[in-house]
Amino acid sequence: MSWELFTGTGTSPHPEPAYDAIPDPPPWRLRDRAEPPFVATPELVDAVNAALHLRRPLLLTGRPGSGKSTLVDRIAAELQLGEVLRWHVTSKSVLTDALYRYDALGRLHAAQVAESRVKAGLEVAADGDVESYVTLGPLGTALASPDRPRAVLIDEIDKSDLDLPGDLLNVLELGEFDIPPLVRADPTGERVFEVRGADRGRYEVGGVVRAVPRHFPVIVFTSNGERAFPPPFLRRCVRFEMPAPDTERLREIVRAHLGGAADTETAAIAGFADRLLRGGNLAVDQLLNLLHLVTGEAAPGTEARGRLEAVLLRELDGR
């Protein structure tokens, strides 16, 4: 297997079809990969257990690539919580994005079409009920889960608007929220609606969605440490700071993902650990990407390896 899939000459050195020469992706790039490898420290294990016992969210802070987002997959797999529900926060995210979406324009359009068909004497489809236009968000789906807790990743909460952590407080404390369109459709609160969840499943809810106390979601917040959070929000979380890995821990991580590369690439691992120790702005997956390439069947030569290191191990602040 050749390292040079692309030569820049305009002519492929591989037989037709040339794209067949592209090897399989790294295992962590596969959509349907097995349970992701994750090396947890005893301190992190204790923090997770504390959050589980207390029914509190876990707030993980650490540099990009430190494994914050991967932890929730390990928790969900070990506790058999099903598919992880994910909410990737941006500066424009609001609380309702996490709880539900209501397609008011879609419902209005359907009503206008139905009215036009009635006037034309045509048959009208009976799919205009309000529940057809409500979709639960990731956190809303978890709170509506009737038979088991669900794992929810709320990723990069530090990217949010300043008000969002405070807006989450009541939902985190009470485990309930209103869906106003459903409340208006049934002021008595007796009707059960069937709505779509963020996992494409169907959920039976009322206008007020209340979590089963025993099934309160397992919530993991991640933060890159780019801002401070208000004390009321922090009080409701179990907090843990992901430490920068040393040489031995990096070897454990590499071994979990790449097996024998942990023993053959000791110098590269030690050099990467030294850069982290000196404050380098690097992510562990940069090291994994490099070692996957240089230890694979199509490993590059010495000169190409040097160029790869310059490209793949560049500091994340652009230096």
Tab-separated table of C-alpha atoms in Angstrom:
chain	number	residue	atom	x	y	z
A	1	MET	CA	0.000	0.000	0.000
A	2	SER	CA	1.433	3.360	-1.050
A	3	TRP	CA	1.606	6.522	1.082
A	4	GLU	CA	1.193	8.752	-1.986
A	5	LEU	CA	-2.481	8.536	-2.870
A	6	PHE	CA	-2.214	12.008	-4.397
A	7	THR	CA	0.903	13.118	-6.310
A	8	GLY	CA	-0.051	16.583	-7.539
A	9	THR	CA	0.898	15.667	-11.097
A	10	GLY	CA	-2.654	15.269	-12.388
A	11	THR	CA	-2.115	11.568	-13.045
A	12	SER	CA	-2.818	8.852	-10.493
A	13	PRO	CA	-0.198	6.109	-10.015
A	14	HIS	CA	-2.958	3.673	-9.041
A	15	PRO	CA	-5.089	1.453	-11.283
A	16	GLU	CA	-8.665	2.399	-12.054
A	17	PRO	CA	-10.742	3.236	-10.072
A	18	ALA	CA	-8.008	5.196	-8.293
A	19	TYR	CA	-10.176	6.000	-5.271
A	20	ASP	CA	-10.034	2.317	-4.266
A	21	ALA	CA	-6.455	2.973	-3.139
A	22	ILE	CA	-7.699	5.135	-0.248
A	23	PRO	CA	-7.386	2.971	2.912
A	24	ASP	CA	-9.961	2.559	5.650
A	25	PRO	CA	-10.290	5.581	7.993
A	26	PRO	CA	-8.991	5.555	11.573
A	27	PRO	CA	-11.362	3.710	13.898
A	28	TRP	CA	-12.341	6.922	15.704
A	29	ARG	CA	-13.583	8.352	12.385
A	30	LEU	CA	-16.104	5.555	11.803
A	31	ARG	CA	-19.758	6.431	12.352
A	32	ASP	CA	-20.675	2.966	13.633
A	33	ARG	CA	-17.521	2.360	15.634
A	34	ALA	CA	-17.477	0.111	18.670
A	35	GLU	CA	-17.492	1.554	22.191
A	36	PRO	CA	-14.802	4.269	22.038
A	37	PRO	CA	-11.595	3.646	23.996
A	38	PHE	CA	-11.371	5.925	27.004
A	39	VAL	CA	-8.753	5.930	29.736
A	40	ALA	CA	-10.327	7.327	32.921
A	41	THR	CA	-8.371	8.363	35.987
A	42	PRO	CA	-9.614	7.313	39.445
A	43	GLU	CA	-10.459	10.942	40.182
A	44	LEU	CA	-12.640	11.199	37.074
A	45	VAL	CA	-14.379	7.914	37.907
A	46	ASP	CA	-15.213	9.298	41.355
A	47	ALA	CA	-16.598	12.518	39.835
A	48	VAL	CA	-18.852	10.537	37.476
A	49	ASN	CA	-20.126	8.355	40.316
A	50	ALA	CA	-20.842	11.427	42.447
A	51	ALA	CA	-22.891	12.962	39.614
A	52	LEU	CA	-24.819	9.700	39.132
A	53	HIS	CA	-25.640	9.301	42.823
A	54	LEU	CA	-26.659	12.950	43.236
A	55	ARG	CA	-28.597	13.165	39.945
A	56	ARG	CA	-26.534	16.241	39.108
A	57	PRO	CA	-24.937	17.249	35.789
A	58	LEU	CA	-21.206	16.699	35.385
A	59	LEU	CA	-19.310	19.792	34.189
A	60	LEU	CA	-16.025	18.829	32.505
A	61	THR	CA	-13.498	21.570	31.829
A	62	GLY	CA	-10.319	21.079	29.843
A	63	ARG	CA	-8.432	21.848	26.692
A	64	PRO	CA	-9.814	20.710	23.307
A	65	GLY	CA	-9.086	17.060	22.601
A	66	SER	CA	-8.764	16.071	26.261
A	67	GLY	CA	-11.557	13.494	25.969
A	68	LYS	CA	-14.404	15.519	27.484
A	69	SER	CA	-16.924	14.634	24.787
A	70	THR	CA	-15.884	10.979	24.682
A	71	LEU	CA	-16.654	10.308	28.337
A	72	VAL	CA	-20.423	10.430	27.845
A	73	ASP	CA	-20.206	7.592	25.299
A	74	ARG	CA	-18.406	5.420	27.829
A	75	ILE	CA	-21.009	6.222	30.518
A	76	ALA	CA	-23.898	5.456	28.157
A	77	ALA	CA	-22.330	2.178	27.028
A	78	GLU	CA	-21.455	0.972	30.520
A	79	LEU	CA	-24.852	1.846	32.028
A	80	GLN	CA	-26.824	0.757	28.936
A	81	LEU	CA	-28.467	4.151	28.458
A	82	GLY	CA	-28.930	3.855	24.698
A	83	GLU	CA	-28.000	6.425	22.075
A	84	VAL	CA	-26.360	9.553	23.463
A	85	LEU	CA	-28.423	12.708	22.864
A	86	ARG	CA	-26.187	15.609	21.832
A	87	TRP	CA	-26.639	19.368	21.907
A	88	HIS	CA	-23.755	21.379	20.470
A	89	VAL	CA	-24.047	24.879	21.929
A	90	THR	CA	-23.274	28.058	19.975
A	91	SER	CA	-23.527	31.748	20.813
A	92	LYS	CA	-27.041	31.735	19.314
A	93	SER	CA	-28.353	28.704	21.249
A	94	VAL	CA	-31.377	29.230	23.494
A	95	LEU	CA	-33.074	26.986	26.037
A	96	THR	CA	-35.899	25.950	23.728
A	97	ASP	CA	-33.343	24.481	21.292
A	98	ALA	CA	-32.565	21.890	23.954
A	99	LEU	CA	-36.196	21.247	24.930
A	100	TYR	CA	-38.425	21.379	21.846
A	101	ARG	CA	-39.024	22.936	18.447
A	102	TYR	CA	-42.404	24.061	17.170
A	103	ASP	CA	-42.874	24.472	13.423
A	104	ALA	CA	-45.455	27.254	13.516
A	105	LEU	CA	-44.898	28.203	9.861
A	106	GLY	CA	-45.357	24.585	8.770
A	107	ARG	CA	-48.635	24.358	10.661
A	108	LEU	CA	-49.850	27.671	9.217
A	109	HIS	CA	-48.979	26.550	5.712
A	110	ALA	CA	-50.809	23.228	6.215
A	111	ALA	CA	-53.891	25.091	7.451
A	112	GLN	CA	-53.842	27.397	4.419
A	113	VAL	CA	-53.504	24.436	2.046
A	114	ALA	CA	-56.359	22.627	3.786
A	115	GLU	CA	-58.562	25.727	3.555
A	116	SER	CA	-57.835	26.045	-0.155
A	117	ARG	CA	-58.700	22.397	-0.749
A	118	VAL	CA	-61.977	22.755	1.159
A	119	LYS	CA	-62.946	25.746	-0.959
A	120	ALA	CA	-62.122	23.740	-4.075
A	121	GLY	CA	-64.254	20.824	-2.893
A	122	LEU	CA	-61.238	18.508	-2.585
A	123	GLU	CA	-60.435	15.949	0.100
A	124	VAL	CA	-58.349	17.209	3.042
A	125	ALA	CA	-55.705	15.038	4.725
A	126	ALA	CA	-56.288	14.624	8.470
A	127	ASP	CA	-52.726	15.480	9.589
A	128	GLY	CA	-53.094	18.986	10.910
A	129	ASP	CA	-52.946	18.342	14.638
A	130	VAL	CA	-50.521	20.414	16.686
A	131	GLU	CA	-48.439	17.417	17.811
A	132	SER	CA	-47.346	16.858	14.199
A	133	TYR	CA	-45.388	20.108	14.381
A	134	VAL	CA	-43.608	19.596	17.721
A	135	THR	CA	-40.195	17.896	17.942
A	136	LEU	CA	-38.412	17.350	21.233
A	137	GLY	CA	-34.847	18.610	21.539
A	138	PRO	CA	-32.007	16.511	23.019
A	139	LEU	CA	-32.634	17.481	26.651
A	140	GLY	CA	-36.415	17.397	26.150
A	141	THR	CA	-36.172	13.883	24.725
A	142	ALA	CA	-34.167	12.733	27.728
A	143	LEU	CA	-36.656	14.229	30.186
A	144	ALA	CA	-39.551	12.559	28.334
A	145	SER	CA	-37.924	9.111	28.380
A	146	PRO	CA	-40.420	6.837	30.170
A	147	ASP	CA	-38.435	3.655	30.746
A	148	ARG	CA	-34.771	4.489	31.502
A	149	PRO	CA	-32.396	7.408	32.014
A	150	ARG	CA	-30.813	8.867	28.894
A	151	ALA	CA	-27.341	10.342	28.503
A	152	VAL	CA	-27.164	13.930	27.234
A	153	LEU	CA	-24.026	15.724	26.046
A	154	ILE	CA	-24.314	19.529	26.210
A	155	ASP	CA	-21.112	20.387	24.388
A	156	GLU	CA	-19.119	23.605	24.779
A	157	ILE	CA	-21.501	25.349	27.172
A	158	ASP	CA	-18.888	28.121	27.479
A	159	LYS	CA	-19.721	29.150	23.897
A	160	SER	CA	-23.276	30.063	24.932
A	161	ASP	CA	-24.926	33.421	25.467
A	162	LEU	CA	-24.366	34.694	29.012
A	163	ASP	CA	-27.968	33.957	30.030
A	164	LEU	CA	-28.184	30.323	28.923
A	165	PRO	CA	-26.616	28.658	32.016
A	166	GLY	CA	-29.076	30.575	34.201
A	167	ASP	CA	-31.987	29.669	31.931
A	168	LEU	CA	-31.149	25.984	32.434
A	169	LEU	CA	-31.411	26.155	36.249
A	170	ASN	CA	-35.139	25.463	36.653
A	171	VAL	CA	-35.064	22.578	34.183
A	172	LEU	CA	-32.049	21.035	35.925
A	173	GLU	CA	-33.611	21.469	39.360
A	174	LEU	CA	-37.209	20.455	38.636
A	175	GLY	CA	-36.769	18.113	35.690
A	176	GLU	CA	-39.760	19.574	33.867
A	177	PHE	CA	-40.702	22.126	31.196
A	178	ASP	CA	-43.758	23.420	29.326
A	179	ILE	CA	-44.458	23.095	25.614
A	180	PRO	CA	-46.737	26.134	25.102
A	181	PRO	CA	-48.405	24.969	21.836
A	182	LEU	CA	-49.477	21.742	23.552
A	183	VAL	CA	-50.598	23.593	26.681
A	184	ARG	CA	-52.799	25.839	24.519
A	185	ALA	CA	-54.204	22.822	22.692
A	186	ASP	CA	-55.215	21.166	25.986
A	187	PRO	CA	-55.655	23.647	28.881
A	188	THR	CA	-56.989	20.833	31.098
A	189	GLY	CA	-53.670	18.998	30.996
A	190	GLU	CA	-55.419	15.660	30.491
A	191	ARG	CA	-54.558	14.970	26.862
A	192	VAL	CA	-51.584	12.851	25.807
A	193	PHE	CA	-49.755	13.905	22.641
A	194	GLU	CA	-47.408	11.766	20.565
A	195	VAL	CA	-44.406	13.771	19.363
A	196	ARG	CA	-41.112	13.012	17.670
A	197	GLY	CA	-37.908	12.931	19.719
A	198	ALA	CA	-34.388	14.051	18.857
A	199	ASP	CA	-33.504	10.360	18.444
A	200	ARG	CA	-36.289	9.935	15.834
A	201	GLY	CA	-38.376	7.922	18.309
A	202	ARG	CA	-41.975	8.677	19.322
A	203	TYR	CA	-42.795	9.966	22.822
A	204	GLU	CA	-46.076	10.421	24.645
A	205	VAL	CA	-46.121	13.743	26.502
A	206	GLY	CA	-48.515	16.269	27.960
A	207	GLY	CA	-48.294	20.027	27.684
A	208	VAL	CA	-45.986	19.853	30.707
A	209	VAL	CA	-43.172	17.321	30.338
A	210	ARG	CA	-41.964	15.869	33.644
A	211	ALA	CA	-39.057	13.478	34.031
A	212	VAL	CA	-39.605	10.282	35.961
A	213	PRO	CA	-37.476	11.048	39.075
A	214	ARG	CA	-35.652	7.725	38.908
A	215	HIS	CA	-34.930	8.314	35.210
A	216	PHE	CA	-33.482	11.822	35.504
A	217	PRO	CA	-31.031	12.243	32.613
A	218	VAL	CA	-27.288	11.709	32.937
A	219	ILE	CA	-26.085	15.135	31.752
A	220	VAL	CA	-22.495	15.961	30.825
A	221	PHE	CA	-21.560	19.580	30.143
A	222	THR	CA	-18.220	20.306	28.490
A	223	SER	CA	-16.315	23.568	28.612
A	224	ASN	CA	-12.989	24.663	27.154
A	225	GLY	CA	-12.580	27.082	30.065
A	226	GLU	CA	-13.157	30.179	27.949
A	227	ARG	CA	-15.497	31.847	30.477
A	228	ALA	CA	-16.673	31.728	34.070
A	229	PHE	CA	-20.149	30.512	35.071
A	230	PRO	CA	-22.489	31.995	37.699
A	231	PRO	CA	-22.386	30.347	41.162
A	232	PRO	CA	-26.043	29.143	41.022
A	233	PHE	CA	-25.190	27.132	37.900
A	234	LEU	CA	-21.951	25.758	39.346
A	235	ARG	CA	-23.746	24.767	42.561
A	236	ARG	CA	-25.956	22.424	40.585
A	237	CYS	CA	-23.038	20.675	38.866
A	238	VAL	CA	-20.347	18.222	39.875
A	239	ARG	CA	-17.223	19.866	38.456
A	240	PHE	CA	-14.065	18.200	37.188
A	241	GLU	CA	-11.003	19.660	35.472
A	242	MET	CA	-9.455	17.338	32.904
A	243	PRO	CA	-5.688	17.287	33.579
A	244	ALA	CA	-3.089	17.546	30.818
A	245	PRO	CA	-1.856	13.970	30.285
A	246	ASP	CA	1.749	13.071	31.122
A	247	THR	CA	3.901	10.635	29.132
A	248	GLU	CA	2.570	7.504	30.804
A	249	ARG	CA	-1.049	8.523	30.413
A	250	LEU	CA	-0.462	9.411	26.762
A	251	ARG	CA	0.988	5.929	26.241
A	252	GLU	CA	-2.166	4.427	27.772
A	253	ILE	CA	-4.340	6.508	25.435
A	254	VAL	CA	-2.279	5.573	22.378
A	255	ARG	CA	-2.353	1.899	23.373
A	256	ALA	CA	-6.161	2.013	23.747
A	257	HIS	CA	-6.529	3.373	20.205
A	258	LEU	CA	-3.515	2.088	18.288
A	259	GLY	CA	-2.152	-0.886	20.217
A	260	GLY	CA	1.562	-1.447	19.589
A	261	ALA	CA	2.244	2.144	18.513
A	262	ALA	CA	2.472	2.960	22.218
A	263	ASP	CA	5.689	0.900	22.373
A	264	THR	CA	7.230	1.768	19.002
A	265	GLU	CA	6.647	5.527	19.131
A	266	THR	CA	7.906	6.297	22.633
A	267	ALA	CA	10.009	9.271	21.474
A	268	ALA	CA	7.088	10.922	19.686
A	269	ILE	CA	4.842	10.384	22.713
A	270	ALA	CA	7.428	11.781	25.131
A	271	GLY	CA	8.020	14.813	22.900
A	272	PHE	CA	4.293	15.518	22.701
A	273	ALA	CA	3.949	15.203	26.483
A	274	ASP	CA	6.824	17.647	26.937
A	275	ARG	CA	5.122	20.201	24.712
A	276	LEU	CA	1.934	19.865	26.787
A	277	LEU	CA	3.933	20.285	29.998
A	278	ARG	CA	5.452	23.493	28.636
A	279	GLY	CA	1.959	24.881	27.971
A	280	GLY	CA	1.539	23.862	24.357
A	281	ASN	CA	-1.955	24.373	22.982
A	282	LEU	CA	-2.390	20.868	21.570
A	283	ALA	CA	-5.067	18.174	21.515
A	284	VAL	CA	-4.410	14.481	22.089
A	285	ASP	CA	-6.135	13.519	18.853
A	286	GLN	CA	-3.408	15.387	16.950
A	287	LEU	CA	-0.905	12.853	18.280
A	288	LEU	CA	-3.260	9.976	17.475
A	289	ASN	CA	-3.691	11.232	13.906
A	290	LEU	CA	0.074	11.363	13.385
A	291	LEU	CA	0.788	7.954	14.898
A	292	HIS	CA	-2.059	6.352	12.951
A	293	LEU	CA	-0.419	7.519	9.729
A	294	VAL	CA	3.233	6.783	10.529
A	295	THR	CA	2.567	3.290	11.903
A	296	GLY	CA	0.045	2.173	9.277
A	297	GLU	CA	0.597	-0.063	6.260
A	298	ALA	CA	1.154	2.988	4.071
A	299	ALA	CA	3.584	4.758	6.424
A	300	PRO	CA	5.396	7.726	4.839
A	301	GLY	CA	9.176	7.961	4.543
A	302	THR	CA	11.399	9.929	6.904
A	303	GLU	CA	11.187	13.206	4.968
A	304	ALA	CA	7.410	12.988	4.588
A	305	ARG	CA	7.092	12.175	8.281
A	306	GLY	CA	8.887	15.378	9.204
A	307	ARG	CA	6.531	17.383	7.030
A	308	LEU	CA	3.534	15.573	8.541
A	309	GLU	CA	4.651	16.405	12.063
A	310	ALA	CA	4.835	20.088	11.135
A	311	VAL	CA	1.309	19.969	9.687
A	312	LEU	CA	-0.473	17.730	12.209
A	313	LEU	CA	1.197	18.871	15.435
A	314	ARG	CA	0.726	22.582	14.892
A	315	GLU	CA	-0.437	24.536	17.960
A	316	LEU	CA	-4.191	25.124	18.068
A	317	ASP	CA	-3.746	28.860	18.578
A	318	GLY	CA	-2.310	29.038	15.055
A	319	ARG	CA	1.374	29.204	15.947
